[in-house]
PDB file of C-alpha atoms in Angstrom:
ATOM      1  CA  UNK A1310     100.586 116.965 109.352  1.00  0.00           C
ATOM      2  CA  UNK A1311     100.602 113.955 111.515  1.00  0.00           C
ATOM      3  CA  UNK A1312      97.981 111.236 111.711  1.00  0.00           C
ATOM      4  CA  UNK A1313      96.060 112.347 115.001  1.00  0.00           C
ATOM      5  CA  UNK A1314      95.445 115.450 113.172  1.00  0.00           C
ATOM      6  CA  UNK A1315      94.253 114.345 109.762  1.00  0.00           C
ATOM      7  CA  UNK A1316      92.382 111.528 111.468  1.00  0.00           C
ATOM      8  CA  UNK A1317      90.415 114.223 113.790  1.00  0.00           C
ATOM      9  CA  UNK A1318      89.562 116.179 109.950  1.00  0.00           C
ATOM     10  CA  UNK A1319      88.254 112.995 108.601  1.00  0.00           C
ATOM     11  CA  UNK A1320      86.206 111.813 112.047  1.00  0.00           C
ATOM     12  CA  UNK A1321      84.812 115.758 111.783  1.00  0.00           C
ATOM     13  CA  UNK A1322      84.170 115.445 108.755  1.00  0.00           C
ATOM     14  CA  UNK A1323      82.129 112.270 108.043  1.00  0.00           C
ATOM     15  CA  UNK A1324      80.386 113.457 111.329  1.00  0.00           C
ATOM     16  CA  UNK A1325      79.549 116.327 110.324  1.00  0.00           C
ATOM     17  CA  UNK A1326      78.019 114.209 107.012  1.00  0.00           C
ATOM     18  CA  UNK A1327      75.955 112.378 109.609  1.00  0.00           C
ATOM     19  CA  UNK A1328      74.347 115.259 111.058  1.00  0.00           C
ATOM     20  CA  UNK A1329      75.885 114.130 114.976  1.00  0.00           C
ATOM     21  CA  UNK A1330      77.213 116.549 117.441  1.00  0.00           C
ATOM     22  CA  UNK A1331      80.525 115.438 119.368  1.00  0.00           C
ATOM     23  CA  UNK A1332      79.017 114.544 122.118  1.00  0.00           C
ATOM     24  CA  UNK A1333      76.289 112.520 120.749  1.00  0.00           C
ATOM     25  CA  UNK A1334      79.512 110.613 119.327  1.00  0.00           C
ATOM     26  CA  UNK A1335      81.286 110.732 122.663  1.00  0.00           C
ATOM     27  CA  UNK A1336      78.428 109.289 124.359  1.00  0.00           C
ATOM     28  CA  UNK A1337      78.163 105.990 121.768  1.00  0.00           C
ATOM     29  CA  UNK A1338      82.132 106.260 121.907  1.00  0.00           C
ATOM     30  CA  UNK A1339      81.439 106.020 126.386  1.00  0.00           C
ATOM     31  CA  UNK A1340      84.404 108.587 126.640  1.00  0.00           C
ATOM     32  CA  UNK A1341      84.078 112.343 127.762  1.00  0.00           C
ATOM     33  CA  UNK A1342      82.606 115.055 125.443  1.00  0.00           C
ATOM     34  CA  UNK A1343      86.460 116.578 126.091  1.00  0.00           C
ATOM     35  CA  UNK A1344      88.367 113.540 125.089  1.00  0.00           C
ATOM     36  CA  UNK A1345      86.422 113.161 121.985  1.00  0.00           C
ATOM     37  CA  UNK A1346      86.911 117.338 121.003  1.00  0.00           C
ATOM     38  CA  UNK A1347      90.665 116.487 121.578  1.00  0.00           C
ATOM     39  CA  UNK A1348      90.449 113.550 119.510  1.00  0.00           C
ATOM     40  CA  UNK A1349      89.139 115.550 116.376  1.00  0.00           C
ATOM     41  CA  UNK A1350      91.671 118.228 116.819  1.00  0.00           C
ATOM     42  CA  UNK A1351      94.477 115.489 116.815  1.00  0.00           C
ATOM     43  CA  UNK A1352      95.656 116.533 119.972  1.00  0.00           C
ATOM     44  CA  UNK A1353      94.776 112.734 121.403  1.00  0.00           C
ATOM     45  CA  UNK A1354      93.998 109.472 120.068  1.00  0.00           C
ATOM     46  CA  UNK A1355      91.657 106.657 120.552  1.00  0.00           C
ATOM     47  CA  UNK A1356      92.060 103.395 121.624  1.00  0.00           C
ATOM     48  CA  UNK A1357      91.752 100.473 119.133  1.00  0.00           C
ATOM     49  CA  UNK A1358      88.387  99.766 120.422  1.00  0.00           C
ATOM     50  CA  UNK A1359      87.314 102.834 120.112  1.00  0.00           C
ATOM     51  CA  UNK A1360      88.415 103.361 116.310  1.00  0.00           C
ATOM     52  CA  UNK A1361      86.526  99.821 115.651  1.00  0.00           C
ATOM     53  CA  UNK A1362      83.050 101.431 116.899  1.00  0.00           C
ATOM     54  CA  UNK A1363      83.617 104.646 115.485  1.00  0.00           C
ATOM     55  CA  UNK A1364      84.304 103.445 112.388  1.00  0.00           C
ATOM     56  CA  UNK A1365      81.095 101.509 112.224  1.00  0.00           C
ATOM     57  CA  UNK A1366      79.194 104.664 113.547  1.00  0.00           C
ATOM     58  CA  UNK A1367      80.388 106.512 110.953  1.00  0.00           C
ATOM     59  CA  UNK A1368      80.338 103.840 107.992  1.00  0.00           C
ATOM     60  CA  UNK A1369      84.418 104.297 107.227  1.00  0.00           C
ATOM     61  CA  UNK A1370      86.403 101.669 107.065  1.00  0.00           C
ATOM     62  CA  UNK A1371      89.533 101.750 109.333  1.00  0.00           C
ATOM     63  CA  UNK A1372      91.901 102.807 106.392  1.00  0.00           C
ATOM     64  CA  UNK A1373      90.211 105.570 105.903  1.00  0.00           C
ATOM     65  CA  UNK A1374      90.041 106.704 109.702  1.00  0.00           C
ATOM     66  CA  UNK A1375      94.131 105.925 109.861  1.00  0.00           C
ATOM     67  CA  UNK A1376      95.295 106.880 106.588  1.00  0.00           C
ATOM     68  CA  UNK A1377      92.713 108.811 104.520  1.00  0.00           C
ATOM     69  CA  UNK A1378      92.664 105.906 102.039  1.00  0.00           C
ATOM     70  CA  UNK A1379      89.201 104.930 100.599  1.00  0.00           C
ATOM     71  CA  UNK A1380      89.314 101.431  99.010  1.00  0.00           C
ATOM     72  CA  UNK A1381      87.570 101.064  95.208  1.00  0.00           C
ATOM     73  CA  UNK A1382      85.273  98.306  96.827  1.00  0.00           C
ATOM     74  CA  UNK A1383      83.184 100.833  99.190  1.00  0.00           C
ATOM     75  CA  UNK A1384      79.779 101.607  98.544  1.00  0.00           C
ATOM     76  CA  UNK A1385      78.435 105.134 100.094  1.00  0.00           C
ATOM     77  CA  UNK A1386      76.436 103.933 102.968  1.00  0.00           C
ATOM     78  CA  UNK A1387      73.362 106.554 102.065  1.00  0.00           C
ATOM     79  CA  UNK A1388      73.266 104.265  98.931  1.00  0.00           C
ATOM     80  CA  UNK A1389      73.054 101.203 100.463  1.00  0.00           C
ATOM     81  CA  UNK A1390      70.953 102.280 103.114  1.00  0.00           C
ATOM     82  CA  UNK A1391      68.488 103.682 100.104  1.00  0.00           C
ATOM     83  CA  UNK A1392      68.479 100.132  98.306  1.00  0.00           C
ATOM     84  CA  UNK A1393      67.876  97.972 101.697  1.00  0.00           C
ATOM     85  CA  UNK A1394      64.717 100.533 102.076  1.00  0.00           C
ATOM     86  CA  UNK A1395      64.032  99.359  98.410  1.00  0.00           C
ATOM     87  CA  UNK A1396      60.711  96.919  97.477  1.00  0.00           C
ATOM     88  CA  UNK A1397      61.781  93.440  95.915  1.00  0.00           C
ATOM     89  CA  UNK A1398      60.700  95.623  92.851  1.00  0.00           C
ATOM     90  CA  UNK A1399      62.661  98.689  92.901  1.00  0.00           C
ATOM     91  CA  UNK A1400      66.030  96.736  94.118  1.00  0.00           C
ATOM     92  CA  UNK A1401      65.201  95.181  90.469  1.00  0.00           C
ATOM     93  CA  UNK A1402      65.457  98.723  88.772  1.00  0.00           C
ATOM     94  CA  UNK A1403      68.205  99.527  90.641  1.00  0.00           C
ATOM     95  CA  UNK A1404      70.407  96.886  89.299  1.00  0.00           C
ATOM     96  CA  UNK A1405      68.999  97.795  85.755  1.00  0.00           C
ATOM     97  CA  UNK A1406      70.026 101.426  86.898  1.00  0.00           C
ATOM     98  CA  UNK A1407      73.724 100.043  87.572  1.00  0.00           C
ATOM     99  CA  UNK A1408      73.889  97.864  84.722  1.00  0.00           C
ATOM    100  CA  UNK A1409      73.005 100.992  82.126  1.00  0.00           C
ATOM    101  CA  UNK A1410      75.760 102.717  84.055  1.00  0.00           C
ATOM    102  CA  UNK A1411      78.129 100.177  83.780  1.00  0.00           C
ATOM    103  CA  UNK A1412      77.732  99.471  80.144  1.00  0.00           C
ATOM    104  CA  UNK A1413      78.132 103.189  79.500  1.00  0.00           C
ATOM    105  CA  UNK A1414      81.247 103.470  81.334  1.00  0.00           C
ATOM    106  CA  UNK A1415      83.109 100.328  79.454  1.00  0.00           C
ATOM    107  CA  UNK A1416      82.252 102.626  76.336  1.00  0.00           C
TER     108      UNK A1416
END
């Protein structure tokens, strides 16, 4: 499969995740509803610019738009979204939270 087509999977996909139609995306994308359906079935591509914003619509990093490849380093942006929403007090249990998790994992 080439990349226009695995690309327009992923951008489906993590839209879909998102709960935005196409042309809610094409519309923050400014390119026609059409364009953007012929993006995600890999019949077209988008210009550089264009995978810049959607890739900060979406939360992806360009690697992963391009080349399916999600890097260790990423954090789920529902999680981090969750913990900016968090009081100066719950961002505290959170860490404890991670901590516990990462002391049980080096077991």
């Amino acid at each position: 499969m080439d990349y226009k087509k695995e690309m327009g999977l992923r951008l489906k996909e993590k839209r879909k995740e998102l709960c935005m139609t196409q042309e809610q995306l094409s519309d923050q994308l400014n390119i026609s509803l059409k364009h953007y359906s012929e993006v995600e079935r890999g019949i077209t591509g988008l210009s550089v610019e264009n995978i810049i914003k959607i890739s900060n619509i979406l939360h992806v990093s360009i690697d992963y738009l391009l080349k399916g490849e999600i890097k260790k380093e990423e954090f789920p942006h529902e999680m981090i979204l969750f913990y900016q929403n968090c009081s100066v007090e719950q961002k505290k249990g959170v860490l404890q939270i991670f901590r516990g998790i990462e002391k049980l994992a080096k077991k």
